[in-house]
Amino acid sequence: MDGTIGEIRLFAANFAPRNWQYCNGALLAIRSNTALFSILGTTYGGDGINTFGLPNLAGRSAVGVGQGPGLSYYALGEMTGTNSVTLTMANLPAHTHSLSGNVVIPAYSDEGDSGTPANNILASKALMYSNQVADSTTRPIPLALQIGVSGGSNALTLVQPSLGMNYIICLYGVFPSRG
């Protein structure tokens, strides 16, 4: 399969053809791949003396170098992004979770016989509270309530719909001319 040295293609088979290798971040010897090293340098890894790295596109997608209008800048060889992120309160916009409810207070219609609310119910004045069984209730009091924080701090998957294929890079072929 002919190609241009440094060219990357998507390949649907489960092997890399002769003169091609997977784009998996492997380190190659400069001595046996001088043409490809002259194109890639150490952009994708290696020490630049004995080895250099191939691009690692395993589980990644390629993005064009540079900056489009309103987009982030991407440098050659820059790896960015993540497969998932855990949202925290700092990531979420300010908001509330509202609910409504009613409070119904039981009451005793005769005079109270206690001055403390502990283990007692409201009564009709005197000492204010009674240990007698309630025989009437007050009207429901509507309340606006807020609930606390919700969620389990689980990671949110950010992976776009994908199809597993192999990226391969041409090791030996036509040397590209600068245009």
PDB file of C-alpha atoms in Angstrom, residues 4-128:
ATOM      1  CA  THR A   4       3.581   9.441   1.758  1.00  0.00           C
ATOM      2  CA  ILE A   5       5.945   9.215   4.728  1.00  0.00           C
ATOM      3  CA  GLY A   6       4.161  10.618   7.797  1.00  0.00           C
ATOM      4  CA  GLU A   7       0.710  10.290   6.227  1.00  0.00           C
ATOM      5  CA  ILE A   8      -1.967   9.057   8.620  1.00  0.00           C
ATOM      6  CA  ARG A   9      -4.999   7.091   7.453  1.00  0.00           C
ATOM      7  CA  LEU A  10      -7.941   5.384   9.061  1.00  0.00           C
ATOM      8  CA  PHE A  11      -7.739   1.661   8.345  1.00  0.00           C
ATOM      9  CA  ALA A  12     -10.628  -0.739   8.931  1.00  0.00           C
ATOM     10  CA  ALA A  13      -8.603  -3.973   9.222  1.00  0.00           C
ATOM     11  CA  ASN A  14      -7.115  -5.538  12.367  1.00  0.00           C
ATOM     12  CA  PHE A  15      -3.511  -5.252  11.118  1.00  0.00           C
ATOM     13  CA  ALA A  16      -1.175  -2.528   9.891  1.00  0.00           C
ATOM     14  CA  PRO A  17      -0.082  -3.053   6.248  1.00  0.00           C
ATOM     15  CA  ARG A  18       3.591  -3.384   5.311  1.00  0.00           C
ATOM     16  CA  ASN A  19       5.463  -0.054   5.625  1.00  0.00           C
ATOM     17  CA  TRP A  20       2.749   1.293   7.953  1.00  0.00           C
ATOM     18  CA  GLN A  21       2.400   1.196  11.739  1.00  0.00           C
ATOM     19  CA  TYR A  22      -0.381   1.893  14.240  1.00  0.00           C
ATOM     20  CA  CYS A  23      -0.548   5.427  15.638  1.00  0.00           C
ATOM     21  CA  ASN A  24      -0.228   4.172  19.214  1.00  0.00           C
ATOM     22  CA  GLY A  25       2.507   6.375  20.657  1.00  0.00           C
ATOM     23  CA  ALA A  26       5.258   3.773  20.073  1.00  0.00           C
ATOM     24  CA  LEU A  27       8.871   4.915  20.300  1.00  0.00           C
ATOM     25  CA  LEU A  28      10.938   4.183  17.180  1.00  0.00           C
ATOM     26  CA  ALA A  29      14.692   4.190  16.660  1.00  0.00           C
ATOM     27  CA  ILE A  30      15.853   7.278  14.767  1.00  0.00           C
ATOM     28  CA  ARG A  31      18.671   5.270  13.143  1.00  0.00           C
ATOM     29  CA  SER A  32      16.229   3.032  11.227  1.00  0.00           C
ATOM     30  CA  ASN A  33      13.561   5.699  10.538  1.00  0.00           C
ATOM     31  CA  THR A  34      15.514   8.846   9.638  1.00  0.00           C
ATOM     32  CA  ALA A  35      13.062  10.036   6.972  1.00  0.00           C
ATOM     33  CA  LEU A  36      10.054   9.849   9.302  1.00  0.00           C
ATOM     34  CA  PHE A  37      12.073  11.406  12.156  1.00  0.00           C
ATOM     35  CA  SER A  38      12.949  14.361   9.902  1.00  0.00           C
ATOM     36  CA  ILE A  39       9.210  14.976   9.499  1.00  0.00           C
ATOM     37  CA  LEU A  40       7.920  14.293  13.042  1.00  0.00           C
ATOM     38  CA  GLY A  41      10.922  15.169  15.230  1.00  0.00           C
ATOM     39  CA  THR A  42      10.095  14.724  18.910  1.00  0.00           C
ATOM     40  CA  THR A  43       6.649  16.320  18.624  1.00  0.00           C
ATOM     41  CA  TYR A  44       5.045  13.079  19.842  1.00  0.00           C
ATOM     42  CA  GLY A  45       7.743  11.940  22.275  1.00  0.00           C
ATOM     43  CA  GLY A  46      11.193  10.393  22.354  1.00  0.00           C
ATOM     44  CA  ASP A  47      14.556  11.776  23.382  1.00  0.00           C
ATOM     45  CA  GLY A  48      15.581  13.080  19.920  1.00  0.00           C
ATOM     46  CA  ILE A  49      18.940  11.292  20.231  1.00  0.00           C
ATOM     47  CA  ASN A  50      18.012   7.629  19.891  1.00  0.00           C
ATOM     48  CA  THR A  51      14.221   7.601  19.717  1.00  0.00           C
ATOM     49  CA  PHE A  52      11.177   9.546  18.573  1.00  0.00           C
ATOM     50  CA  GLY A  53       7.475   8.898  19.145  1.00  0.00           C
ATOM     51  CA  LEU A  54       4.578   8.230  16.844  1.00  0.00           C
ATOM     52  CA  PRO A  55       1.301  10.081  17.418  1.00  0.00           C
ATOM     53  CA  ASN A  56      -0.951   8.270  19.892  1.00  0.00           C
ATOM     54  CA  LEU A  57      -4.473   8.223  18.468  1.00  0.00           C
ATOM     55  CA  ALA A  58      -5.600   5.208  20.510  1.00  0.00           C
ATOM     56  CA  GLY A  59      -8.978   6.236  21.944  1.00  0.00           C
ATOM     57  CA  ARG A  60      -8.604   9.769  20.553  1.00  0.00           C
ATOM     58  CA  SER A  61      -9.753  11.719  17.548  1.00  0.00           C
ATOM     59  CA  ALA A  62      -7.570  14.112  15.593  1.00  0.00           C
ATOM     60  CA  VAL A  63      -8.201  17.854  15.560  1.00  0.00           C
ATOM     61  CA  GLY A  64      -6.709  20.394  13.185  1.00  0.00           C
ATOM     62  CA  VAL A  65      -3.761  22.486  14.373  1.00  0.00           C
ATOM     63  CA  GLY A  66      -4.382  26.183  14.927  1.00  0.00           C
ATOM     64  CA  GLN A  67      -7.358  28.194  16.037  1.00  0.00           C
ATOM     65  CA  GLY A  68     -10.673  28.671  14.297  1.00  0.00           C
ATOM     66  CA  PRO A  69     -12.967  31.644  15.010  1.00  0.00           C
ATOM     67  CA  GLY A  70     -14.226  31.373  18.578  1.00  0.00           C
ATOM     68  CA  LEU A  71     -12.313  28.124  19.193  1.00  0.00           C
ATOM     69  CA  SER A  72      -9.357  27.175  21.374  1.00  0.00           C
ATOM     70  CA  TYR A  73      -5.835  27.042  19.943  1.00  0.00           C
ATOM     71  CA  TYR A  74      -4.376  23.560  19.370  1.00  0.00           C
ATOM     72  CA  ALA A  75      -0.622  23.097  18.945  1.00  0.00           C
ATOM     73  CA  LEU A  76       0.922  20.271  16.923  1.00  0.00           C
ATOM     74  CA  GLY A  77       1.147  17.208  19.182  1.00  0.00           C
ATOM     75  CA  GLU A  78      -0.990  18.729  21.953  1.00  0.00           C
ATOM     76  CA  MET A  79      -3.215  16.184  23.699  1.00  0.00           C
ATOM     77  CA  THR A  80      -6.298  17.538  25.391  1.00  0.00           C
ATOM     78  CA  GLY A  81      -9.733  16.466  26.543  1.00  0.00           C
ATOM     79  CA  THR A  82     -11.023  13.706  28.766  1.00  0.00           C
ATOM     80  CA  ASN A  83     -13.518  10.854  28.493  1.00  0.00           C
ATOM     81  CA  SER A  84     -15.469  11.887  31.583  1.00  0.00           C
ATOM     82  CA  VAL A  85     -15.734  14.652  34.162  1.00  0.00           C
ATOM     83  CA  THR A  86     -17.231  14.830  37.630  1.00  0.00           C
ATOM     84  CA  LEU A  87     -19.494  17.837  38.035  1.00  0.00           C
ATOM     85  CA  THR A  88     -19.247  19.709  41.323  1.00  0.00           C
ATOM     86  CA  MET A  89     -21.332  22.523  42.771  1.00  0.00           C
ATOM     87  CA  ALA A  90     -18.718  24.950  41.399  1.00  0.00           C
ATOM     88  CA  ASN A  91     -19.433  23.689  37.828  1.00  0.00           C
ATOM     89  CA  LEU A  92     -23.199  24.098  38.039  1.00  0.00           C
ATOM     90  CA  PRO A  93     -25.055  27.378  37.577  1.00  0.00           C
ATOM     91  CA  ALA A  94     -26.673  28.798  40.704  1.00  0.00           C
ATOM     92  CA  HIS A  95     -30.137  27.311  41.157  1.00  0.00           C
ATOM     93  CA  THR A  96     -32.579  26.005  43.747  1.00  0.00           C
ATOM     94  CA  HIS A  97     -34.791  22.968  43.986  1.00  0.00           C
ATOM     95  CA  SER A  98     -38.179  24.096  45.278  1.00  0.00           C
ATOM     96  CA  LEU A  99     -40.957  22.120  46.876  1.00  0.00           C
ATOM     97  CA  SER A 100     -44.070  22.971  48.831  1.00  0.00           C
ATOM     98  CA  GLY A 101     -45.662  21.450  51.882  1.00  0.00           C
ATOM     99  CA  ASN A 102     -48.121  22.054  54.713  1.00  0.00           C
ATOM    100  CA  VAL A 103     -47.528  22.011  58.435  1.00  0.00           C
ATOM    101  CA  VAL A 104     -50.486  20.897  60.536  1.00  0.00           C
ATOM    102  CA  ILE A 105     -50.166  21.521  64.275  1.00  0.00           C
ATOM    103  CA  PRO A 106     -52.381  19.424  66.556  1.00  0.00           C
ATOM    104  CA  ALA A 107     -54.114  21.409  69.336  1.00  0.00           C
ATOM    105  CA  TYR A 108     -56.179  20.750  72.482  1.00  0.00           C
ATOM    106  CA  SER A 109     -59.274  22.965  72.811  1.00  0.00           C
ATOM    107  CA  ASP A 110     -59.280  23.287  76.640  1.00  0.00           C
ATOM    108  CA  GLU A 111     -56.790  25.182  78.752  1.00  0.00           C
ATOM    109  CA  GLY A 112     -53.270  23.876  78.942  1.00  0.00           C
ATOM    110  CA  ASP A 113     -51.830  22.356  82.107  1.00  0.00           C
ATOM    111  CA  SER A 114     -48.107  22.722  81.296  1.00  0.00           C
ATOM    112  CA  GLY A 115     -45.749  25.580  80.692  1.00  0.00           C
ATOM    113  CA  THR A 116     -43.374  23.644  78.416  1.00  0.00           C
ATOM    114  CA  PRO A 117     -43.797  22.280  74.886  1.00  0.00           C
ATOM    115  CA  ALA A 118     -41.667  19.184  75.634  1.00  0.00           C
ATOM    116  CA  ASN A 119     -43.821  16.066  75.014  1.00  0.00           C
ATOM    117  CA  ASN A 120     -46.960  18.244  74.882  1.00  0.00           C
ATOM    118  CA  ILE A 121     -49.279  19.844  72.291  1.00  0.00           C
ATOM    119  CA  LEU A 122     -50.710  23.330  71.936  1.00  0.00           C
ATOM    120  CA  ALA A 123     -53.705  24.127  74.120  1.00  0.00           C
ATOM    121  CA  SER A 124     -56.047  27.062  74.621  1.00  0.00           C
ATOM    122  CA  LYS A 125     -53.996  29.545  76.696  1.00  0.00           C
ATOM    123  CA  ALA A 126     -53.542  29.231  80.465  1.00  0.00           C
ATOM    124  CA  LEU A 127     -50.199  27.443  80.626  1.00  0.00           C
ATOM    125  CA  MET A 128     -50.235  27.068  76.748  1.00  0.00           C
TER     126      MET A 128
END
